mmCIF file of C-alpha atoms in Angstrom:
data_model
loop_
_atom_site.group_PDB
_atom_site.id
_atom_site.type_symbol
_atom_site.label_atom_id
_atom_site.label_comp_id
_atom_site.label_asym_id
_atom_site.label_seq_id
_atom_site.Cartn_x
_atom_site.Cartn_y
_atom_site.Cartn_z
ATOM 1 C CA MET G 1 89.551 143.016 7.256
ATOM 2 C CA THR G 2 86.163 145.069 7.122
ATOM 3 C CA PRO G 3 85.145 145.357 10.482
ATOM 4 C CA PRO G 4 81.644 144.099 10.506
ATOM 5 C CA ALA G 5 79.425 147.142 11.265
ATOM 6 C CA ARG G 6 81.426 149.082 8.733
ATOM 7 C CA PHE G 7 80.740 145.972 6.229
ATOM 8 C CA LEU G 8 77.302 145.935 6.599
ATOM 9 C CA SER G 9 76.744 149.498 6.014
ATOM 10 C CA THR G 10 78.690 149.496 2.910
ATOM 11 C CA LEU G 11 76.387 146.671 1.641
ATOM 12 C CA ARG G 12 73.284 148.187 2.740
ATOM 13 C CA ARG G 13 74.196 151.631 1.044
ATOM 14 C CA ALA G 14 75.579 149.152 -2.351
ATOM 15 C CA LEU G 15 72.099 147.373 -2.250
ATOM 16 C CA GLY G 16 70.247 150.750 -1.787
ATOM 17 C CA THR G 17 68.784 149.726 1.845
ATOM 18 C CA ALA G 18 70.549 152.034 4.126
ATOM 19 C CA PRO G 19 68.769 152.361 7.576
ATOM 20 C CA ARG G 20 66.323 155.536 7.604
ATOM 21 C CA PRO G 21 67.052 158.341 9.622
ATOM 22 C CA PRO G 22 64.560 157.682 12.866
ATOM 23 C CA LEU G 23 61.686 159.384 13.735
ATOM 24 C CA PRO G 24 61.767 162.252 16.123
ATOM 25 C CA ALA G 25 60.985 160.990 19.596
ATOM 26 C CA PRO G 26 57.956 161.996 21.733
ATOM 27 C CA GLY G 27 58.482 165.389 23.573
ATOM 28 C CA GLY G 28 60.158 167.130 20.094
ATOM 29 C CA ARG G 29 58.983 169.800 17.971
ATOM 30 C CA PRO G 30 55.733 168.569 16.602
ATOM 31 C CA LEU G 31 56.277 166.731 13.045
ATOM 32 C CA ALA G 32 54.983 167.762 9.661
ATOM 33 C CA LEU G 33 55.192 165.076 6.941
ATOM 34 C CA VAL G 34 54.872 166.849 3.309
ATOM 35 C CA TYR G 35 54.469 164.497 0.503
ATOM 36 C CA ARG G 36 57.421 164.771 -2.254
ATOM 37 C CA GLY G 37 57.128 161.903 -5.113
ATOM 38 C CA PRO G 38 55.488 160.961 -8.724
ATOM 39 C CA ALA G 39 51.702 161.944 -7.321
ATOM 40 C CA ALA G 40 53.116 165.740 -6.745
ATOM 41 C CA ARG G 41 54.900 166.851 -9.863
ATOM 42 C CA PRO G 42 56.333 169.141 -10.994
ATOM 43 C CA ALA G 43 59.249 169.841 -8.965
ATOM 44 C CA GLY G 44 58.693 173.038 -6.599
ATOM 45 C CA CYS G 45 55.228 171.883 -5.502
ATOM 46 C CA SER G 46 56.138 169.804 -2.224
ATOM 47 C CA GLU G 47 58.919 172.455 -1.887
ATOM 48 C CA ALA G 48 56.804 175.315 -1.680
ATOM 49 C CA VAL G 49 54.649 173.336 1.006
ATOM 50 C CA ALA G 50 57.968 172.663 3.136
ATOM 51 C CA GLU G 51 59.124 175.899 2.978
ATOM 52 C CA LEU G 52 55.557 177.562 4.382
ATOM 53 C CA LEU G 53 55.427 174.575 7.243
ATOM 54 C CA ALA G 54 59.024 175.479 8.088
ATOM 55 C CA ALA G 55 58.534 179.117 8.239
ATOM 56 C CA GLY G 56 55.478 179.618 9.709
ATOM 57 C CA PRO G 57 55.045 180.166 13.600
ATOM 58 C CA TRP G 58 54.408 176.550 14.481
ATOM 59 C CA ASP G 59 57.676 175.642 15.132
ATOM 60 C CA LEU G 60 57.203 172.278 13.270
ATOM 61 C CA ASP G 61 59.938 169.831 12.356
ATOM 62 C CA VAL G 62 59.065 169.188 8.712
ATOM 63 C CA ARG G 63 60.667 166.502 6.581
ATOM 64 C CA TYR G 64 59.432 164.903 3.516
ATOM 65 C CA ILE G 65 57.683 161.881 2.776
ATOM 66 C CA GLY G 66 57.159 159.242 0.038
ATOM 67 C CA PRO G 67 58.448 156.547 -2.187
ATOM 68 C CA HIS G 68 62.175 157.587 -2.828
ATOM 69 C CA GLU G 69 62.443 159.816 0.754
ATOM 70 C CA ASP G 70 64.166 159.114 3.966
ATOM 71 C CA ILE G 71 60.727 158.530 5.747
ATOM 72 C CA PRO G 72 58.263 156.249 3.428
ATOM 73 C CA LEU G 73 54.587 156.572 3.300
ATOM 74 C CA SER G 74 52.897 154.424 5.913
ATOM 75 C CA ALA G 75 50.889 154.089 8.585
ATOM 76 C CA ALA G 76 53.900 154.033 11.182
ATOM 77 C CA SER G 77 55.373 156.850 9.804
ATOM 78 C CA LEU G 78 52.022 159.153 9.906
ATOM 79 C CA ALA G 79 51.558 158.212 13.629
ATOM 80 C CA HIS G 80 53.861 160.334 14.765
ATOM 81 C CA ALA G 81 53.006 163.419 12.735
ATOM 82 C CA ARG G 82 51.101 166.112 13.344
ATOM 83 C CA LEU G 83 50.148 167.158 9.738
ATOM 84 C CA TYR G 84 50.380 165.315 6.683
ATOM 85 C CA ALA G 85 50.423 167.566 4.053
ATOM 86 C CA GLN G 86 49.139 166.626 0.200
ATOM 87 C CA PRO G 87 50.804 169.064 -2.169
ATOM 88 C CA GLY G 88 49.619 170.142 -5.319
ATOM 89 C CA GLY G 89 50.881 168.991 -9.134
ATOM 90 C CA GLY G 90 49.979 166.436 -12.080
ATOM 91 C CA SER G 91 46.135 165.229 -12.925
ATOM 92 C CA LEU G 92 43.779 163.290 -10.174
ATOM 93 C CA ASP G 93 43.375 160.234 -11.734
ATOM 94 C CA PRO G 94 47.025 158.992 -12.395
ATOM 95 C CA ALA G 95 47.852 160.585 -8.376
ATOM 96 C CA TYR G 96 45.269 158.543 -6.997
ATOM 97 C CA ARG G 97 46.621 155.583 -8.732
ATOM 98 C CA ARG G 98 50.133 156.035 -7.141
ATOM 99 C CA LEU G 99 48.516 156.741 -3.944
ATOM 100 C CA ARG G 100 45.426 154.344 -3.531
ATOM 101 C CA LYS G 101 47.515 151.843 -1.701
ATOM 102 C CA HIS G 102 47.944 154.212 1.032
ATOM 103 C CA ALA G 103 44.425 155.594 1.064
ATOM 104 C CA ASP G 104 43.495 154.029 4.294
ATOM 105 C CA GLU G 105 46.420 154.786 5.819
ATOM 106 C CA ILE G 106 45.645 158.519 5.075
ATOM 107 C CA ARG G 107 42.144 158.197 6.204
ATOM 108 C CA ASP G 108 42.851 156.169 9.737
ATOM 109 C CA TYR G 109 45.256 158.934 10.625
ATOM 110 C CA VAL G 110 43.034 161.938 10.030
ATOM 111 C CA GLN G 111 39.554 159.588 11.522
ATOM 112 C CA ASP G 112 42.580 159.074 14.676
ATOM 113 C CA GLY G 113 43.198 162.339 15.285
ATOM 114 C CA GLY G 114 45.510 163.531 12.483
ATOM 115 C CA ARG G 115 45.660 166.708 10.268
ATOM 116 C CA TYR G 116 45.327 166.724 6.362
ATOM 117 C CA LEU G 117 46.418 169.646 4.514
ATOM 118 C CA GLY G 118 45.548 169.421 0.344
ATOM 119 C CA PHE G 119 46.378 172.211 -1.948
ATOM 120 C CA CYS G 120 45.047 172.065 -5.304
ATOM 121 C CA LEU G 121 45.426 168.280 -6.411
ATOM 122 C CA GLY G 122 45.788 167.581 -2.518
ATOM 123 C CA GLY G 123 42.465 169.225 -2.363
ATOM 124 C CA TYR G 124 40.942 167.100 -5.051
ATOM 125 C CA LEU G 125 42.409 163.850 -3.276
ATOM 126 C CA ALA G 126 40.508 165.199 -0.392
ATOM 127 C CA GLY G 127 37.005 163.807 -2.111
ATOM 128 C CA ASP G 128 35.816 160.746 -2.774
ATOM 129 C CA ASP G 129 35.591 159.961 -6.444
ATOM 130 C CA PRO G 130 38.310 159.012 -6.520
ATOM 131 C CA GLY G 131 39.923 160.242 -3.242
ATOM 132 C CA PHE G 132 40.651 159.764 0.377
ATOM 133 C CA GLY G 133 37.276 160.437 1.087
ATOM 134 C CA LEU G 134 37.931 162.674 3.776
ATOM 135 C CA LEU G 135 35.111 165.263 2.994
ATOM 136 C CA PRO G 136 31.489 166.128 3.601
ATOM 137 C CA GLY G 137 31.051 166.059 0.261
ATOM 138 C CA ASP G 138 32.934 165.962 -2.911
ATOM 139 C CA THR G 139 35.280 168.277 -5.328
ATOM 140 C CA ASP G 140 35.058 169.049 -9.036
ATOM 141 C CA GLN G 141 36.952 171.614 -11.350
ATOM 142 C CA TYR G 142 35.881 174.872 -10.549
ATOM 143 C CA ILE G 143 36.745 176.064 -14.513
ATOM 144 C CA VAL G 144 33.937 174.101 -15.153
ATOM 145 C CA THR G 145 31.250 175.486 -13.060
ATOM 146 C CA PRO G 146 28.597 178.146 -14.530
ATOM 147 C CA GLY G 147 30.217 181.462 -14.070
ATOM 148 C CA ALA G 148 33.479 180.716 -13.061
ATOM 149 C CA THR G 149 36.024 183.319 -14.429
ATOM 150 C CA VAL G 150 38.742 181.077 -15.370
ATOM 151 C CA THR G 151 37.665 178.583 -18.265
ATOM 152 C CA HIS G 152 40.902 177.164 -19.120
ATOM 153 C CA ASP G 153 43.451 174.589 -17.440
ATOM 154 C CA ARG G 154 46.937 176.694 -17.990
ATOM 155 C CA ASP G 155 48.684 178.368 -15.247
ATOM 156 C CA THR G 156 47.078 182.055 -14.463
ATOM 157 C CA VAL G 157 45.549 184.076 -11.060
ATOM 158 C CA VAL G 158 42.028 183.554 -9.973
ATOM 159 C CA GLU G 159 39.745 186.235 -8.128
ATOM 160 C CA THR G 160 38.693 185.143 -4.353
ATOM 161 C CA ARG G 161 37.256 186.548 -1.266
ATOM 162 C CA TRP G 162 39.400 184.868 1.667
ATOM 163 C CA ARG G 163 37.035 186.006 5.076
ATOM 164 C CA GLY G 164 35.117 188.058 2.835
ATOM 165 C CA ALA G 165 38.006 190.494 1.658
ATOM 166 C CA PRO G 166 39.255 190.196 -2.291
ATOM 167 C CA ARG G 167 42.331 188.649 -2.731
ATOM 168 C CA THR G 168 43.894 186.946 -5.859
ATOM 169 C CA VAL G 169 45.931 183.994 -5.754
ATOM 170 C CA TYR G 170 48.227 182.113 -8.120
ATOM 171 C CA PHE G 171 45.810 179.477 -9.736
ATOM 172 C CA GLN G 172 45.744 176.160 -12.199
ATOM 173 C CA ASP G 173 43.042 174.214 -12.980
ATOM 174 C CA GLY G 174 42.160 173.598 -8.551
ATOM 175 C CA PRO G 175 39.063 172.203 -7.518
ATOM 176 C CA HIS G 176 35.942 173.545 -5.843
ATOM 177 C CA PHE G 177 34.116 172.123 -2.795
ATOM 178 C CA LEU G 178 30.874 170.512 -2.810
ATOM 179 C CA LEU G 179 29.902 170.403 0.799
ATOM 180 C CA ASP G 180 26.960 168.416 1.767
ATOM 181 C CA PRO G 181 23.582 170.520 3.170
ATOM 182 C CA GLY G 182 24.456 171.296 7.108
ATOM 183 C CA ALA G 183 28.238 170.187 7.000
ATOM 184 C CA ASP G 184 30.267 171.219 9.711
ATOM 185 C CA ALA G 185 32.415 173.265 7.809
ATOM 186 C CA THR G 186 34.812 176.472 8.132
ATOM 187 C CA VAL G 187 34.287 178.332 4.599
ATOM 188 C CA LEU G 188 37.883 180.404 4.427
ATOM 189 C CA ALA G 189 37.596 181.093 1.164
ATOM 190 C CA THR G 190 35.292 181.800 -2.637
ATOM 191 C CA TYR G 191 35.538 182.272 -5.838
ATOM 192 C CA PRO G 192 33.570 185.022 -7.771
ATOM 193 C CA ASN G 193 30.709 182.518 -8.481
ATOM 194 C CA GLY G 194 30.014 181.706 -4.956
ATOM 195 C CA THR G 195 31.653 178.160 -5.125
ATOM 196 C CA VAL G 196 34.001 177.094 -2.003
ATOM 197 C CA ALA G 197 37.529 177.929 -2.920
ATOM 198 C CA ALA G 198 39.252 176.852 0.870
ATOM 199 C CA VAL G 199 37.836 174.843 3.465
ATOM 200 C CA VAL G 200 38.525 173.519 6.968
ATOM 201 C CA THR G 201 36.281 170.401 8.410
ATOM 202 C CA PRO G 202 36.343 168.003 11.300
ATOM 203 C CA PHE G 203 36.853 164.336 9.839
ATOM 204 C CA GLY G 204 36.368 161.844 13.083
ATOM 205 C CA ALA G 205 38.972 163.190 15.527
ATOM 206 C CA GLY G 206 41.335 164.481 13.229
ATOM 207 C CA ARG G 207 40.521 168.066 10.821
ATOM 208 C CA VAL G 208 41.123 168.559 7.154
ATOM 209 C CA ALA G 209 41.979 171.717 5.166
ATOM 210 C CA VAL G 210 42.304 172.014 1.809
ATOM 211 C CA VAL G 211 42.040 174.953 -0.934
ATOM 212 C CA GLY G 212 41.887 175.027 -4.688
ATOM 213 C CA PRO G 213 44.157 177.797 -5.697
ATOM 214 C CA HIS G 214 47.666 177.983 -4.522
ATOM 215 C CA PRO G 215 48.295 180.417 -1.543
ATOM 216 C CA GLU G 216 51.481 178.971 -0.592
ATOM 217 C CA ALA G 217 53.195 180.032 -4.067
ATOM 218 C CA THR G 218 56.537 181.997 -4.471
ATOM 219 C CA ASP G 219 57.036 184.489 -6.399
ATOM 220 C CA ASP G 220 59.200 182.713 -9.044
ATOM 221 C CA TRP G 221 56.143 180.546 -9.251
ATOM 222 C CA PHE G 222 54.565 183.837 -11.108
ATOM 223 C CA LEU G 223 57.142 185.281 -12.849
ATOM 224 C CA ASP G 224 58.097 181.767 -14.868
ATOM 225 C CA GLU G 225 54.786 182.255 -16.046
ATOM 226 C CA ASN G 226 54.888 185.784 -16.657
ATOM 227 C CA LEU G 227 52.040 186.870 -14.548
ATOM 228 C CA PRO G 228 52.401 189.757 -11.672
ATOM 229 C CA VAL G 229 53.510 188.860 -8.177
ATOM 230 C CA HIS G 230 50.789 188.380 -5.418
ATOM 231 C CA GLN G 231 51.773 187.792 -2.185
ATOM 232 C CA THR G 232 49.470 185.298 -0.496
ATOM 233 C CA HIS G 233 51.525 183.403 2.207
ATOM 234 C CA ASP G 234 49.534 184.863 4.795
ATOM 235 C CA LEU G 235 46.365 183.215 3.337
ATOM 236 C CA ALA G 236 48.423 179.889 3.510
ATOM 237 C CA VAL G 237 49.340 180.657 7.231
ATOM 238 C CA ASP G 238 45.111 181.561 7.988
ATOM 239 C CA LEU G 239 44.680 177.866 6.320
ATOM 240 C CA VAL G 240 47.471 176.532 8.760
ATOM 241 C CA ASN G 241 46.632 177.978 11.726
ATOM 242 C CA GLU G 242 42.296 176.916 11.498
ATOM 243 C CA LEU G 243 43.998 173.249 10.568
ATOM 244 C CA LEU G 244 45.871 172.769 13.893
ATOM 245 C CA GLU G 245 43.291 175.100 16.261
ATOM 246 C CA ASP G 246 42.150 172.501 18.714
#
């Protein structure tokens, strides 16, 4: 006869309801949750962000969160996190439709002291129309701004000035950030036409860091598109450092 506990475990697996691994206990390493799912396509976007956070100097416990992950995206899960990361990949409208039911949870998480990290699409999603409404302003496509140096939506590179120094970064139709006059914000990078490419700003008791290009891009991203490889992880580390600063 099958023991009851084993029977229940077998039944849960058969039904797809196996218990999820517990979130870290209080006092452990800070938890970083990286969204992975249908609102972050293609594959590789979430993994690049997770790799960045795991390899950085912050001693983070990095885990994926999403509809098909061991940790579901919910207010209860976010309450454990030091940082929530929204990777790039895909288009704004369909991504927001998938995440709209979580918008208030993400907004409340940051309002109460959480940290939001957004790359490209994750930057768009921090905006207001549509988006989570985490910025003192909104977002729009860089490629349609007057004087844009990239005017197509294909994978390429873009020139920026990061803390005043010229840097070339992987780019695919990323946003620029429209800040309200007098907004409390630290601009880390601009595009050649002066529009904002990366910014960190408070939101309630929390902080938001967003970037239009992809400083987290790994070498294969460039090579797959026959682009010259540019090492930019130091820029991504700078962005996260600024976000996690107390």
